[in-house]
JSON list of C-alpha atoms in Angstrom, two decimals:
[
{"chain": "D", "resi": 222, "resn": "GLU", "atom": "CA", "xyz": [-104.85, 13.14, 60.83]},
{"chain": "D", "resi": 223, "resn": "VAL", "atom": "CA", "xyz": [-101.34, 12.78, 61.45]},
{"chain": "D", "resi": 224, "resn": "GLN", "atom": "CA", "xyz": [-99.86, 16.10, 60.91]},
{"chain": "D", "resi": 225, "resn": "LEU", "atom": "CA", "xyz": [-96.97, 17.94, 62.23]},
{"chain": "D", "resi": 226, "resn": "VAL", "atom": "CA", "xyz": [-97.78, 22.56, 61.20]},
{"chain": "D", "resi": 227, "resn": "GLN", "atom": "CA", "xyz": [-93.70, 23.60, 61.28]},
{"chain": "D", "resi": 228, "resn": "SER", "atom": "CA", "xyz": [-93.59, 27.86, 61.98]},
{"chain": "D", "resi": 229, "resn": "GLY", "atom": "CA", "xyz": [-93.30, 29.93, 59.22]},
{"chain": "D", "resi": 230, "resn": "THR", "atom": "CA", "xyz": [-90.48, 31.44, 57.71]},
{"chain": "D", "resi": 231, "resn": "ASP", "atom": "CA", "xyz": [-87.89, 33.92, 59.71]},
{"chain": "D", "resi": 232, "resn": "VAL", "atom": "CA", "xyz": [-85.06, 36.27, 58.14]},
{"chain": "D", "resi": 233, "resn": "LYS", "atom": "CA", "xyz": [-82.37, 37.09, 60.90]},
{"chain": "D", "resi": 234, "resn": "LYS", "atom": "CA", "xyz": [-79.24, 39.10, 61.54]},
{"chain": "D", "resi": 235, "resn": "PRO", "atom": "CA", "xyz": [-75.98, 37.31, 62.22]},
{"chain": "D", "resi": 236, "resn": "GLY", "atom": "CA", "xyz": [-75.97, 37.05, 66.07]},
{"chain": "D", "resi": 237, "resn": "GLU", "atom": "CA", "xyz": [-79.79, 37.26, 67.26]},
{"chain": "D", "resi": 238, "resn": "SER", "atom": "CA", "xyz": [-81.46, 34.38, 69.07]},
{"chain": "D", "resi": 239, "resn": "LEU", "atom": "CA", "xyz": [-84.37, 32.42, 67.48]},
{"chain": "D", "resi": 240, "resn": "LYS", "atom": "CA", "xyz": [-86.90, 29.59, 68.03]},
{"chain": "D", "resi": 241, "resn": "ILE", "atom": "CA", "xyz": [-88.82, 27.89, 65.66]},
{"chain": "D", "resi": 242, "resn": "SER", "atom": "CA", "xyz": [-91.25, 25.20, 66.28]},
{"chain": "D", "resi": 243, "resn": "CYS", "atom": "CA", "xyz": [-93.45, 22.70, 65.13]},
{"chain": "D", "resi": 244, "resn": "LYS", "atom": "CA", "xyz": [-96.57, 21.26, 66.83]},
{"chain": "D", "resi": 245, "resn": "GLY", "atom": "CA", "xyz": [-98.11, 17.76, 66.23]},
{"chain": "D", "resi": 246, "resn": "SER", "atom": "CA", "xyz": [-101.48, 16.83, 66.26]},
{"chain": "D", "resi": 247, "resn": "GLY", "atom": "CA", "xyz": [-104.03, 13.01, 65.48]},
{"chain": "D", "resi": 248, "resn": "TYR", "atom": "CA", "xyz": [-101.54, 11.01, 67.66]},
{"chain": "D", "resi": 249, "resn": "SER", "atom": "CA", "xyz": [-100.31, 10.81, 70.98]},
{"chain": "D", "resi": 250, "resn": "PHE", "atom": "CA", "xyz": [-97.59, 13.87, 70.98]},
{"chain": "D", "resi": 251, "resn": "THR", "atom": "CA", "xyz": [-95.74, 12.32, 74.44]},
{"chain": "D", "resi": 252, "resn": "THR", "atom": "CA", "xyz": [-94.84, 8.68, 73.30]},
{"chain": "D", "resi": 253, "resn": "TYR", "atom": "CA", "xyz": [-93.34, 9.79, 69.46]},
{"chain": "D", "resi": 254, "resn": "TRP", "atom": "CA", "xyz": [-89.52, 10.53, 69.23]},
{"chain": "D", "resi": 255, "resn": "ILE", "atom": "CA", "xyz": [-89.88, 13.91, 67.53]},
{"chain": "D", "resi": 256, "resn": "GLY", "atom": "CA", "xyz": [-86.46, 14.98, 65.12]},
{"chain": "D", "resi": 257, "resn": "TRP", "atom": "CA", "xyz": [-85.11, 18.16, 63.40]},
{"chain": "D", "resi": 258, "resn": "VAL", "atom": "CA", "xyz": [-83.65, 18.24, 59.59]},
{"chain": "D", "resi": 259, "resn": "ARG", "atom": "CA", "xyz": [-81.41, 20.40, 58.36]},
{"chain": "D", "resi": 260, "resn": "GLN", "atom": "CA", "xyz": [-81.16, 21.42, 54.31]},
{"chain": "D", "resi": 261, "resn": "MET", "atom": "CA", "xyz": [-78.85, 23.70, 53.17]},
{"chain": "D", "resi": 262, "resn": "PRO", "atom": "CA", "xyz": [-80.07, 25.40, 49.87]},
{"chain": "D", "resi": 263, "resn": "GLY", "atom": "CA", "xyz": [-79.45, 23.35, 46.94]},
{"chain": "D", "resi": 264, "resn": "LYS", "atom": "CA", "xyz": [-78.03, 20.42, 49.32]},
{"chain": "D", "resi": 265, "resn": "GLY", "atom": "CA", "xyz": [-78.72, 17.65, 51.21]},
{"chain": "D", "resi": 266, "resn": "LEU", "atom": "CA", "xyz": [-80.66, 16.16, 54.21]},
{"chain": "D", "resi": 267, "resn": "GLU", "atom": "CA", "xyz": [-78.45, 16.44, 57.93]},
{"chain": "D", "resi": 268, "resn": "TRP", "atom": "CA", "xyz": [-79.96, 14.50, 61.05]},
{"chain": "D", "resi": 269, "resn": "MET", "atom": "CA", "xyz": [-79.90, 17.35, 64.16]},
{"chain": "D", "resi": 270, "resn": "GLY", "atom": "CA", "xyz": [-81.18, 15.66, 66.54]},
{"chain": "D", "resi": 271, "resn": "ILE", "atom": "CA", "xyz": [-84.18, 13.83, 68.31]},
{"chain": "D", "resi": 272, "resn": "ILE", "atom": "CA", "xyz": [-85.81, 14.66, 71.51]},
{"chain": "D", "resi": 273, "resn": "TYR", "atom": "CA", "xyz": [-88.50, 12.45, 73.16]},
{"chain": "D", "resi": 274, "resn": "PRO", "atom": "CA", "xyz": [-91.09, 14.81, 74.36]},
{"chain": "D", "resi": 275, "resn": "GLY", "atom": "CA", "xyz": [-92.24, 12.58, 77.54]},
{"chain": "D", "resi": 276, "resn": "ASP", "atom": "CA", "xyz": [-89.51, 13.16, 79.43]},
{"chain": "D", "resi": 277, "resn": "SER", "atom": "CA", "xyz": [-86.88, 15.14, 76.96]},
{"chain": "D", "resi": 278, "resn": "ASP", "atom": "CA", "xyz": [-84.48, 13.20, 76.70]},
{"chain": "D", "resi": 279, "resn": "THR", "atom": "CA", "xyz": [-82.58, 14.46, 73.87]},
{"chain": "D", "resi": 280, "resn": "ARG", "atom": "CA", "xyz": [-79.41, 13.39, 71.92]},
{"chain": "D", "resi": 281, "resn": "TYR", "atom": "CA", "xyz": [-77.98, 15.36, 68.99]},
{"chain": "D", "resi": 282, "resn": "SER", "atom": "CA", "xyz": [-75.56, 14.71, 66.00]},
{"chain": "D", "resi": 283, "resn": "PRO", "atom": "CA", "xyz": [-71.86, 15.88, 66.78]},
{"chain": "D", "resi": 284, "resn": "SER", "atom": "CA", "xyz": [-71.52, 18.21, 64.66]},
{"chain": "D", "resi": 285, "resn": "PHE", "atom": "CA", "xyz": [-74.86, 20.22, 66.09]},
{"chain": "D", "resi": 286, "resn": "GLN", "atom": "CA", "xyz": [-74.52, 19.15, 69.73]},
{"chain": "D", "resi": 287, "resn": "GLY", "atom": "CA", "xyz": [-73.77, 23.02, 71.23]},
{"chain": "D", "resi": 288, "resn": "GLN", "atom": "CA", "xyz": [-74.67, 24.99, 68.41]},
{"chain": "D", "resi": 289, "resn": "VAL", "atom": "CA", "xyz": [-78.57, 24.16, 68.75]},
{"chain": "D", "resi": 290, "resn": "THR", "atom": "CA", "xyz": [-81.66, 23.67, 71.67]},
{"chain": "D", "resi": 291, "resn": "ILE", "atom": "CA", "xyz": [-83.99, 20.82, 70.69]},
{"chain": "D", "resi": 292, "resn": "SER", "atom": "CA", "xyz": [-86.43, 21.05, 72.93]},
{"chain": "D", "resi": 293, "resn": "ALA", "atom": "CA", "xyz": [-90.58, 20.56, 73.89]},
{"chain": "D", "resi": 294, "resn": "ASP", "atom": "CA", "xyz": [-93.17, 21.21, 75.62]},
{"chain": "D", "resi": 295, "resn": "LYS", "atom": "CA", "xyz": [-95.56, 18.46, 76.14]},
{"chain": "D", "resi": 296, "resn": "SER", "atom": "CA", "xyz": [-98.49, 20.66, 77.02]},
{"chain": "D", "resi": 297, "resn": "ILE", "atom": "CA", "xyz": [-99.28, 22.61, 74.03]},
{"chain": "D", "resi": 298, "resn": "SER", "atom": "CA", "xyz": [-97.57, 19.64, 71.70]},
{"chain": "D", "resi": 299, "resn": "THR", "atom": "CA", "xyz": [-95.02, 21.72, 70.09]},
{"chain": "D", "resi": 300, "resn": "ALA", "atom": "CA", "xyz": [-91.10, 20.85, 69.50]},
{"chain": "D", "resi": 301, "resn": "TYR", "atom": "CA", "xyz": [-88.76, 23.45, 69.31]},
{"chain": "D", "resi": 302, "resn": "LEU", "atom": "CA", "xyz": [-85.45, 24.48, 67.53]},
{"chain": "D", "resi": 303, "resn": "GLN", "atom": "CA", "xyz": [-83.34, 26.57, 68.90]},
{"chain": "D", "resi": 304, "resn": "TRP", "atom": "CA", "xyz": [-80.35, 28.82, 68.09]},
{"chain": "D", "resi": 305, "resn": "ARG", "atom": "CA", "xyz": [-78.95, 31.36, 70.50]},
{"chain": "D", "resi": 306, "resn": "SER", "atom": "CA", "xyz": [-76.45, 33.78, 68.36]},
{"chain": "D", "resi": 307, "resn": "LEU", "atom": "CA", "xyz": [-77.32, 32.71, 64.11]},
{"chain": "D", "resi": 308, "resn": "LYS", "atom": "CA", "xyz": [-74.24, 32.69, 62.07]},
{"chain": "D", "resi": 309, "resn": "ALA", "atom": "CA", "xyz": [-74.79, 33.48, 57.88]},
{"chain": "D", "resi": 310, "resn": "SER", "atom": "CA", "xyz": [-74.51, 29.23, 57.54]},
{"chain": "D", "resi": 311, "resn": "ASP", "atom": "CA", "xyz": [-77.23, 28.32, 59.74]},
{"chain": "D", "resi": 312, "resn": "THR", "atom": "CA", "xyz": [-79.50, 29.02, 56.45]},
{"chain": "D", "resi": 313, "resn": "ALA", "atom": "CA", "xyz": [-81.47, 26.61, 55.64]},
{"chain": "D", "resi": 314, "resn": "MET", "atom": "CA", "xyz": [-84.25, 24.84, 55.74]},
{"chain": "D", "resi": 315, "resn": "TYR", "atom": "CA", "xyz": [-85.44, 22.73, 59.01]},
{"chain": "D", "resi": 316, "resn": "TYR", "atom": "CA", "xyz": [-87.00, 20.06, 59.01]},
{"chain": "D", "resi": 317, "resn": "CYS", "atom": "CA", "xyz": [-88.73, 18.42, 61.89]},
{"chain": "D", "resi": 318, "resn": "ALA", "atom": "CA", "xyz": [-90.68, 14.72, 62.06]},
{"chain": "D", "resi": 319, "resn": "ARG", "atom": "CA", "xyz": [-91.42, 12.11, 63.28]},
{"chain": "D", "resi": 320, "resn": "LEU", "atom": "CA", "xyz": [-90.03, 8.76, 64.42]},
{"chain": "D", "resi": 321, "resn": "GLY", "atom": "CA", "xyz": [-92.76, 6.21, 63.53]},
{"chain": "D", "resi": 322, "resn": "ILE", "atom": "CA", "xyz": [-92.67, 3.31, 66.71]},
{"chain": "D", "resi": 323, "resn": "PRO", "atom": "CA", "xyz": [-93.78, 4.94, 69.52]},
{"chain": "D", "resi": 324, "resn": "GLY", "atom": "CA", "xyz": [-91.20, 5.07, 72.28]},
{"chain": "D", "resi": 325, "resn": "ILE", "atom": "CA", "xyz": [-87.83, 3.64, 70.89]},
{"chain": "D", "resi": 326, "resn": "THR", "atom": "CA", "xyz": [-85.46, 5.36, 68.32]},
{"chain": "D", "resi": 327, "resn": "VAL", "atom": "CA", "xyz": [-84.59, 2.90, 65.99]},
{"chain": "D", "resi": 328, "resn": "ALA", "atom": "CA", "xyz": [-87.34, 3.77, 63.69]},
{"chain": "D", "resi": 329, "resn": "ALA", "atom": "CA", "xyz": [-87.92, 5.81, 60.09]},
{"chain": "D", "resi": 330, "resn": "PHE", "atom": "CA", "xyz": [-89.05, 9.51, 59.84]},
{"chain": "D", "resi": 331, "resn": "ASP", "atom": "CA", "xyz": [-93.04, 8.11, 59.16]},
{"chain": "D", "resi": 332, "resn": "TYR", "atom": "CA", "xyz": [-94.78, 11.72, 58.80]},
{"chain": "D", "resi": 333, "resn": "TRP", "atom": "CA", "xyz": [-92.69, 15.43, 58.26]},
{"chain": "D", "resi": 334, "resn": "GLY", "atom": "CA", "xyz": [-93.56, 18.66, 58.56]},
{"chain": "D", "resi": 335, "resn": "GLN", "atom": "CA", "xyz": [-94.15, 21.13, 55.73]},
{"chain": "D", "resi": 336, "resn": "GLY", "atom": "CA", "xyz": [-90.44, 22.70, 56.38]},
{"chain": "D", "resi": 337, "resn": "SER", "atom": "CA", "xyz": [-89.36, 26.75, 58.30]},
{"chain": "D", "resi": 338, "resn": "LEU", "atom": "CA", "xyz": [-87.10, 28.14, 56.20]},
{"chain": "D", "resi": 339, "resn": "VAL", "atom": "CA", "xyz": [-84.48, 29.86, 58.34]},
{"chain": "D", "resi": 340, "resn": "THR", "atom": "CA", "xyz": [-82.42, 33.13, 56.66]},
{"chain": "D", "resi": 341, "resn": "VAL", "atom": "CA", "xyz": [-79.83, 35.17, 58.64]},
{"chain": "D", "resi": 342, "resn": "SER", "atom": "CA", "xyz": [-78.31, 38.05, 56.61]},
{"chain": "D", "resi": 343, "resn": "SER", "atom": "CA", "xyz": [-76.60, 41.60, 57.71]},
{"chain": "V", "resi": 149, "resn": "GLU", "atom": "CA", "xyz": [-70.37, 7.79, 63.73]},
{"chain": "V", "resi": 150, "resn": "ILE", "atom": "CA", "xyz": [-72.00, 5.71, 60.47]},
{"chain": "V", "resi": 151, "resn": "VAL", "atom": "CA", "xyz": [-71.03, 6.99, 56.79]},
{"chain": "V", "resi": 152, "resn": "LEU", "atom": "CA", "xyz": [-73.46, 6.63, 54.30]},
{"chain": "V", "resi": 153, "resn": "THR", "atom": "CA", "xyz": [-72.31, 6.66, 50.54]},
{"chain": "V", "resi": 154, "resn": "GLN", "atom": "CA", "xyz": [-75.12, 6.85, 47.52]},
{"chain": "V", "resi": 155, "resn": "SER", "atom": "CA", "xyz": [-74.34, 5.59, 44.31]},
{"chain": "V", "resi": 156, "resn": "PRO", "atom": "CA", "xyz": [-74.60, 7.41, 41.36]},
{"chain": "V", "resi": 157, "resn": "ALA", "atom": "CA", "xyz": [-75.15, 10.57, 42.55]},
{"chain": "V", "resi": 158, "resn": "THR", "atom": "CA", "xyz": [-77.03, 11.44, 39.53]},
{"chain": "V", "resi": 159, "resn": "LEU", "atom": "CA", "xyz": [-79.49, 8.22, 37.19]},
{"chain": "V", "resi": 160, "resn": "SER", "atom": "CA", "xyz": [-80.93, 9.36, 34.15]},
{"chain": "V", "resi": 161, "resn": "LEU", "atom": "CA", "xyz": [-83.33, 7.25, 33.25]},
{"chain": "V", "resi": 162, "resn": "SER", "atom": "CA", "xyz": [-86.48, 7.77, 30.80]},
{"chain": "V", "resi": 163, "resn": "PRO", "atom": "CA", "xyz": [-90.09, 6.35, 31.85]},
{"chain": "V", "resi": 164, "resn": "GLY", "atom": "CA", "xyz": [-90.64, 2.35, 32.25]},
{"chain": "V", "resi": 165, "resn": "GLU", "atom": "CA", "xyz": [-87.00, 2.18, 32.64]},
{"chain": "V", "resi": 166, "resn": "ARG", "atom": "CA", "xyz": [-86.25, -0.15, 36.30]},
{"chain": "V", "resi": 167, "resn": "GLY", "atom": "CA", "xyz": [-83.93, 2.38, 38.71]},
{"chain": "V", "resi": 168, "resn": "THR", "atom": "CA", "xyz": [-81.95, 0.81, 40.74]},
{"chain": "V", "resi": 169, "resn": "LEU", "atom": "CA", "xyz": [-79.94, 2.94, 43.83]},
{"chain": "V", "resi": 170, "resn": "SER", "atom": "CA", "xyz": [-77.73, 2.10, 45.87]},
{"chain": "V", "resi": 171, "resn": "CYS", "atom": "CA", "xyz": [-76.68, 3.54, 49.05]},
{"chain": "V", "resi": 172, "resn": "GLY", "atom": "CA", "xyz": [-73.02, 1.71, 51.10]},
{"chain": "V", "resi": 173, "resn": "ALA", "atom": "CA", "xyz": [-72.41, 2.10, 54.80]},
{"chain": "V", "resi": 174, "resn": "SER", "atom": "CA", "xyz": [-69.13, 2.90, 56.54]},
{"chain": "V", "resi": 175, "resn": "GLN", "atom": "CA", "xyz": [-69.64, 0.05, 59.01]},
{"chain": "V", "resi": 176, "resn": "SER", "atom": "CA", "xyz": [-72.29, -2.53, 59.23]},
{"chain": "V", "resi": 177, "resn": "VAL", "atom": "CA", "xyz": [-76.03, -1.23, 59.79]},
{"chain": "V", "resi": 178, "resn": "GLY", "atom": "CA", "xyz": [-77.54, -3.33, 63.00]},
{"chain": "V", "resi": 179, "resn": "SER", "atom": "CA", "xyz": [-80.61, -5.07, 62.01]},
{"chain": "V", "resi": 180, "resn": "SER", "atom": "CA", "xyz": [-81.19, -3.43, 58.29]},
{"chain": "V", "resi": 181, "resn": "TYR", "atom": "CA", "xyz": [-81.97, 0.01, 60.16]},
{"chain": "V", "resi": 182, "resn": "VAL", "atom": "CA", "xyz": [-81.57, 2.06, 57.32]},
{"chain": "V", "resi": 183, "resn": "ALA", "atom": "CA", "xyz": [-85.24, 3.89, 55.63]},
{"chain": "V", "resi": 184, "resn": "TRP", "atom": "CA", "xyz": [-85.17, 5.12, 52.00]},
{"chain": "V", "resi": 185, "resn": "TYR", "atom": "CA", "xyz": [-86.60, 8.70, 51.40]},
{"chain": "V", "resi": 186, "resn": "GLN", "atom": "CA", "xyz": [-87.67, 10.32, 48.23]},
{"chain": "V", "resi": 187, "resn": "GLN", "atom": "CA", "xyz": [-87.53, 14.02, 47.71]},
{"chain": "V", "resi": 188, "resn": "LYS", "atom": "CA", "xyz": [-89.56, 16.88, 45.30]},
{"chain": "V", "resi": 189, "resn": "PRO", "atom": "CA", "xyz": [-88.33, 20.09, 44.84]},
{"chain": "V", "resi": 190, "resn": "GLY", "atom": "CA", "xyz": [-89.90, 22.06, 47.57]},
{"chain": "V", "resi": 191, "resn": "LEU", "atom": "CA", "xyz": [-91.14, 19.21, 49.06]},
{"chain": "V", "resi": 192, "resn": "ALA", "atom": "CA", "xyz": [-90.81, 18.16, 52.52]},
{"chain": "V", "resi": 193, "resn": "PRO", "atom": "CA", "xyz": [-88.83, 14.73, 51.67]},
{"chain": "V", "resi": 194, "resn": "ARG", "atom": "CA", "xyz": [-92.05, 11.35, 52.07]},
{"chain": "V", "resi": 195, "resn": "LEU", "atom": "CA", "xyz": [-91.05, 7.80, 53.26]},
{"chain": "V", "resi": 196, "resn": "LEU", "atom": "CA", "xyz": [-91.13, 4.89, 51.19]},
{"chain": "V", "resi": 197, "resn": "ILE", "atom": "CA", "xyz": [-89.07, 1.76, 52.43]},
{"chain": "V", "resi": 198, "resn": "TYR", "atom": "CA", "xyz": [-88.13, 1.13, 56.32]},
{"chain": "V", "resi": 199, "resn": "ASP", "atom": "CA", "xyz": [-86.47, -1.67, 58.09]},
{"chain": "V", "resi": 200, "resn": "ALA", "atom": "CA", "xyz": [-84.33, -1.94, 54.80]},
{"chain": "V", "resi": 201, "resn": "ALA", "atom": "CA", "xyz": [-87.48, -3.56, 52.51]},
{"chain": "V", "resi": 202, "resn": "SER", "atom": "CA", "xyz": [-91.45, -2.66, 53.96]},
{"chain": "V", "resi": 203, "resn": "ARG", "atom": "CA", "xyz": [-92.95, 0.22, 52.35]},
{"chain": "V", "resi": 204, "resn": "ALA", "atom": "CA", "xyz": [-94.30, 2.72, 53.68]},
{"chain": "V", "resi": 205, "resn": "THR", "atom": "CA", "xyz": [-98.01, 3.07, 53.50]},
{"chain": "V", "resi": 206, "resn": "GLY", "atom": "CA", "xyz": [-100.00, 4.21, 50.28]},
{"chain": "V", "resi": 207, "resn": "ILE", "atom": "CA", "xyz": [-95.90, 3.71, 48.44]},
{"chain": "V", "resi": 208, "resn": "PRO", "atom": "CA", "xyz": [-96.63, 1.73, 45.38]},
{"chain": "V", "resi": 209, "resn": "ASP", "atom": "CA", "xyz": [-95.66, -1.55, 44.80]},
{"chain": "V", "resi": 210, "resn": "ARG", "atom": "CA", "xyz": [-93.01, -0.61, 42.37]},
{"chain": "V", "resi": 211, "resn": "PHE", "atom": "CA", "xyz": [-90.83, 0.55, 44.60]},
{"chain": "V", "resi": 212, "resn": "SER", "atom": "CA", "xyz": [-88.44, -2.19, 46.46]},
{"chain": "V", "resi": 213, "resn": "GLY", "atom": "CA", "xyz": [-85.71, -2.43, 49.14]},
{"chain": "V", "resi": 214, "resn": "SER", "atom": "CA", "xyz": [-83.59, -4.51, 49.69]},
{"chain": "V", "resi": 215, "resn": "GLY", "atom": "CA", "xyz": [-79.72, -5.23, 51.31]},
{"chain": "V", "resi": 216, "resn": "SER", "atom": "CA", "xyz": [-78.38, -5.74, 55.17]},
{"chain": "V", "resi": 217, "resn": "GLY", "atom": "CA", "xyz": [-74.84, -5.45, 56.48]},
{"chain": "V", "resi": 218, "resn": "ALA", "atom": "CA", "xyz": [-73.76, -2.54, 54.82]},
{"chain": "V", "resi": 219, "resn": "ASN", "atom": "CA", "xyz": [-75.01, -2.55, 51.84]},
{"chain": "V", "resi": 220, "resn": "PHE", "atom": "CA", "xyz": [-78.77, -1.62, 50.85]},
{"chain": "V", "resi": 221, "resn": "THR", "atom": "CA", "xyz": [-80.50, -1.01, 46.98]},
{"chain": "V", "resi": 222, "resn": "LEU", "atom": "CA", "xyz": [-83.47, 0.59, 46.33]},
{"chain": "V", "resi": 223, "resn": "THR", "atom": "CA", "xyz": [-85.41, -0.38, 42.94]},
{"chain": "V", "resi": 224, "resn": "ILE", "atom": "CA", "xyz": [-88.08, 1.30, 41.09]},
{"chain": "V", "resi": 225, "resn": "SER", "atom": "CA", "xyz": [-89.52, -1.75, 38.47]},
{"chain": "V", "resi": 226, "resn": "ARG", "atom": "CA", "xyz": [-90.17, 0.40, 36.02]},
{"chain": "V", "resi": 227, "resn": "LEU", "atom": "CA", "xyz": [-90.12, 4.08, 36.30]},
{"chain": "V", "resi": 228, "resn": "GLU", "atom": "CA", "xyz": [-93.74, 6.72, 36.35]},
{"chain": "V", "resi": 229, "resn": "PRO", "atom": "CA", "xyz": [-93.07, 10.36, 35.76]},
{"chain": "V", "resi": 230, "resn": "GLU", "atom": "CA", "xyz": [-93.55, 11.73, 39.10]},
{"chain": "V", "resi": 231, "resn": "ASP", "atom": "CA", "xyz": [-90.84, 9.58, 40.65]},
{"chain": "V", "resi": 232, "resn": "PHE", "atom": "CA", "xyz": [-88.36, 11.84, 39.04]},
{"chain": "V", "resi": 233, "resn": "ALA", "atom": "CA", "xyz": [-86.92, 13.20, 42.14]},
{"chain": "V", "resi": 234, "resn": "VAL", "atom": "CA", "xyz": [-83.96, 13.09, 45.00]},
{"chain": "V", "resi": 235, "resn": "TYR", "atom": "CA", "xyz": [-84.48, 9.55, 46.75]},
{"chain": "V", "resi": 236, "resn": "TYR", "atom": "CA", "xyz": [-81.62, 9.82, 50.41]},
{"chain": "V", "resi": 237, "resn": "CYS", "atom": "CA", "xyz": [-81.28, 6.60, 52.53]},
{"chain": "V", "resi": 238, "resn": "GLN", "atom": "CA", "xyz": [-80.56, 7.55, 56.29]},
{"chain": "V", "resi": 239, "resn": "HIS", "atom": "CA", "xyz": [-79.81, 4.98, 58.74]},
{"chain": "V", "resi": 240, "resn": "TYR", "atom": "CA", "xyz": [-81.05, 4.79, 62.32]},
{"chain": "V", "resi": 241, "resn": "GLY", "atom": "CA", "xyz": [-79.54, 1.79, 64.16]},
{"chain": "V", "resi": 242, "resn": "SER", "atom": "CA", "xyz": [-77.20, 4.09, 66.53]},
{"chain": "V", "resi": 243, "resn": "SER", "atom": "CA", "xyz": [-76.89, 7.92, 66.95]},
{"chain": "V", "resi": 244, "resn": "PRO", "atom": "CA", "xyz": [-75.75, 9.81, 64.71]},
{"chain": "V", "resi": 245, "resn": "PHE", "atom": "CA", "xyz": [-79.45, 8.77, 62.77]},
{"chain": "V", "resi": 246, "resn": "THR", "atom": "CA", "xyz": [-76.79, 10.11, 59.02]},
{"chain": "V", "resi": 247, "resn": "PHE", "atom": "CA", "xyz": [-77.94, 10.41, 55.67]},
{"chain": "V", "resi": 248, "resn": "GLY", "atom": "CA", "xyz": [-76.61, 9.73, 52.20]},
{"chain": "V", "resi": 249, "resn": "PRO", "atom": "CA", "xyz": [-75.96, 12.45, 50.01]},
{"chain": "V", "resi": 250, "resn": "GLY", "atom": "CA", "xyz": [-78.61, 11.19, 48.10]},
{"chain": "V", "resi": 251, "resn": "THR", "atom": "CA", "xyz": [-79.60, 10.14, 44.11]},
{"chain": "V", "resi": 252, "resn": "LYS", "atom": "CA", "xyz": [-80.71, 12.59, 41.74]},
{"chain": "V", "resi": 253, "resn": "VAL", "atom": "CA", "xyz": [-83.05, 10.63, 39.27]},
{"chain": "V", "resi": 254, "resn": "ASP", "atom": "CA", "xyz": [-84.07, 12.67, 36.40]},
{"chain": "V", "resi": 255, "resn": "VAL", "atom": "CA", "xyz": [-85.89, 12.36, 32.60]},
{"chain": "V", "resi": 256, "resn": "LYS", "atom": "CA", "xyz": [-82.08, 10.81, 29.88]}
]
C-alpha cells in the first residue's frame, strides 16, 4: 500500500527555521516525483514545487523560489520542505503528494500525505 | 505561468441533482494535462480525474471529466451526500503546475 506520512504540527516564532518531512512507503521512492502543496487557513491549494528523489532534480514555483528549499534523502525514502527564516504568512497546512507516473512530471498527484500544520506566531 | 479559473465559486445543489463545474485556463493546456481533486474539511485532497477525462482508481462513475485546450468540465451525474465538498482543478502541462481557486459544492 502506498503511503506518505508527514511530520506533525509545528509551532514556531518568526525568524526561526523549520524542516518538515514526508516519508514514502509501499512503492519505489526514487522513481516518482514528490511535490509540496500549501493551503493557507480557509484558502485554496498552491503548488510549491516538486523533487525527483532519484537525483534530487527540483522544480519550484516562481512564487516559492528562494523562500523554501525542497530536498530528499533517498536512503530513508523521505522528502523535506525547509525554511531558513519563517514569517507569520508561512502559517498553513502543507501537503506532500506523489506524481502518479514514474519518472515524469506530467502526472497528477495520486497519493497525498495527511498534511503538516505549521503555525508561525510571536 | 498558466492561470486557472473555476466557476462557479459556489454551487448549491440537492442530493440526486447533476453538478457541472468548469475550469478555464489562461492558455491551452498541452495534451489535456488537467486533474480534478475533491477536498473535504480537515482532509487531504483526493484525486478524482486525471488527463482531463480518466477516472482515478476507486472513483465512482458518477464523476466524469471532459474538455480540451483551455476549457475543462467536471460533471457529477447524481450528487450523493458524500459529494458535498470543494473541488479543485489543476494543470500539469508546464511548470508551475498551478491549481484553480476551487468550487464549493454545498447543500441547497
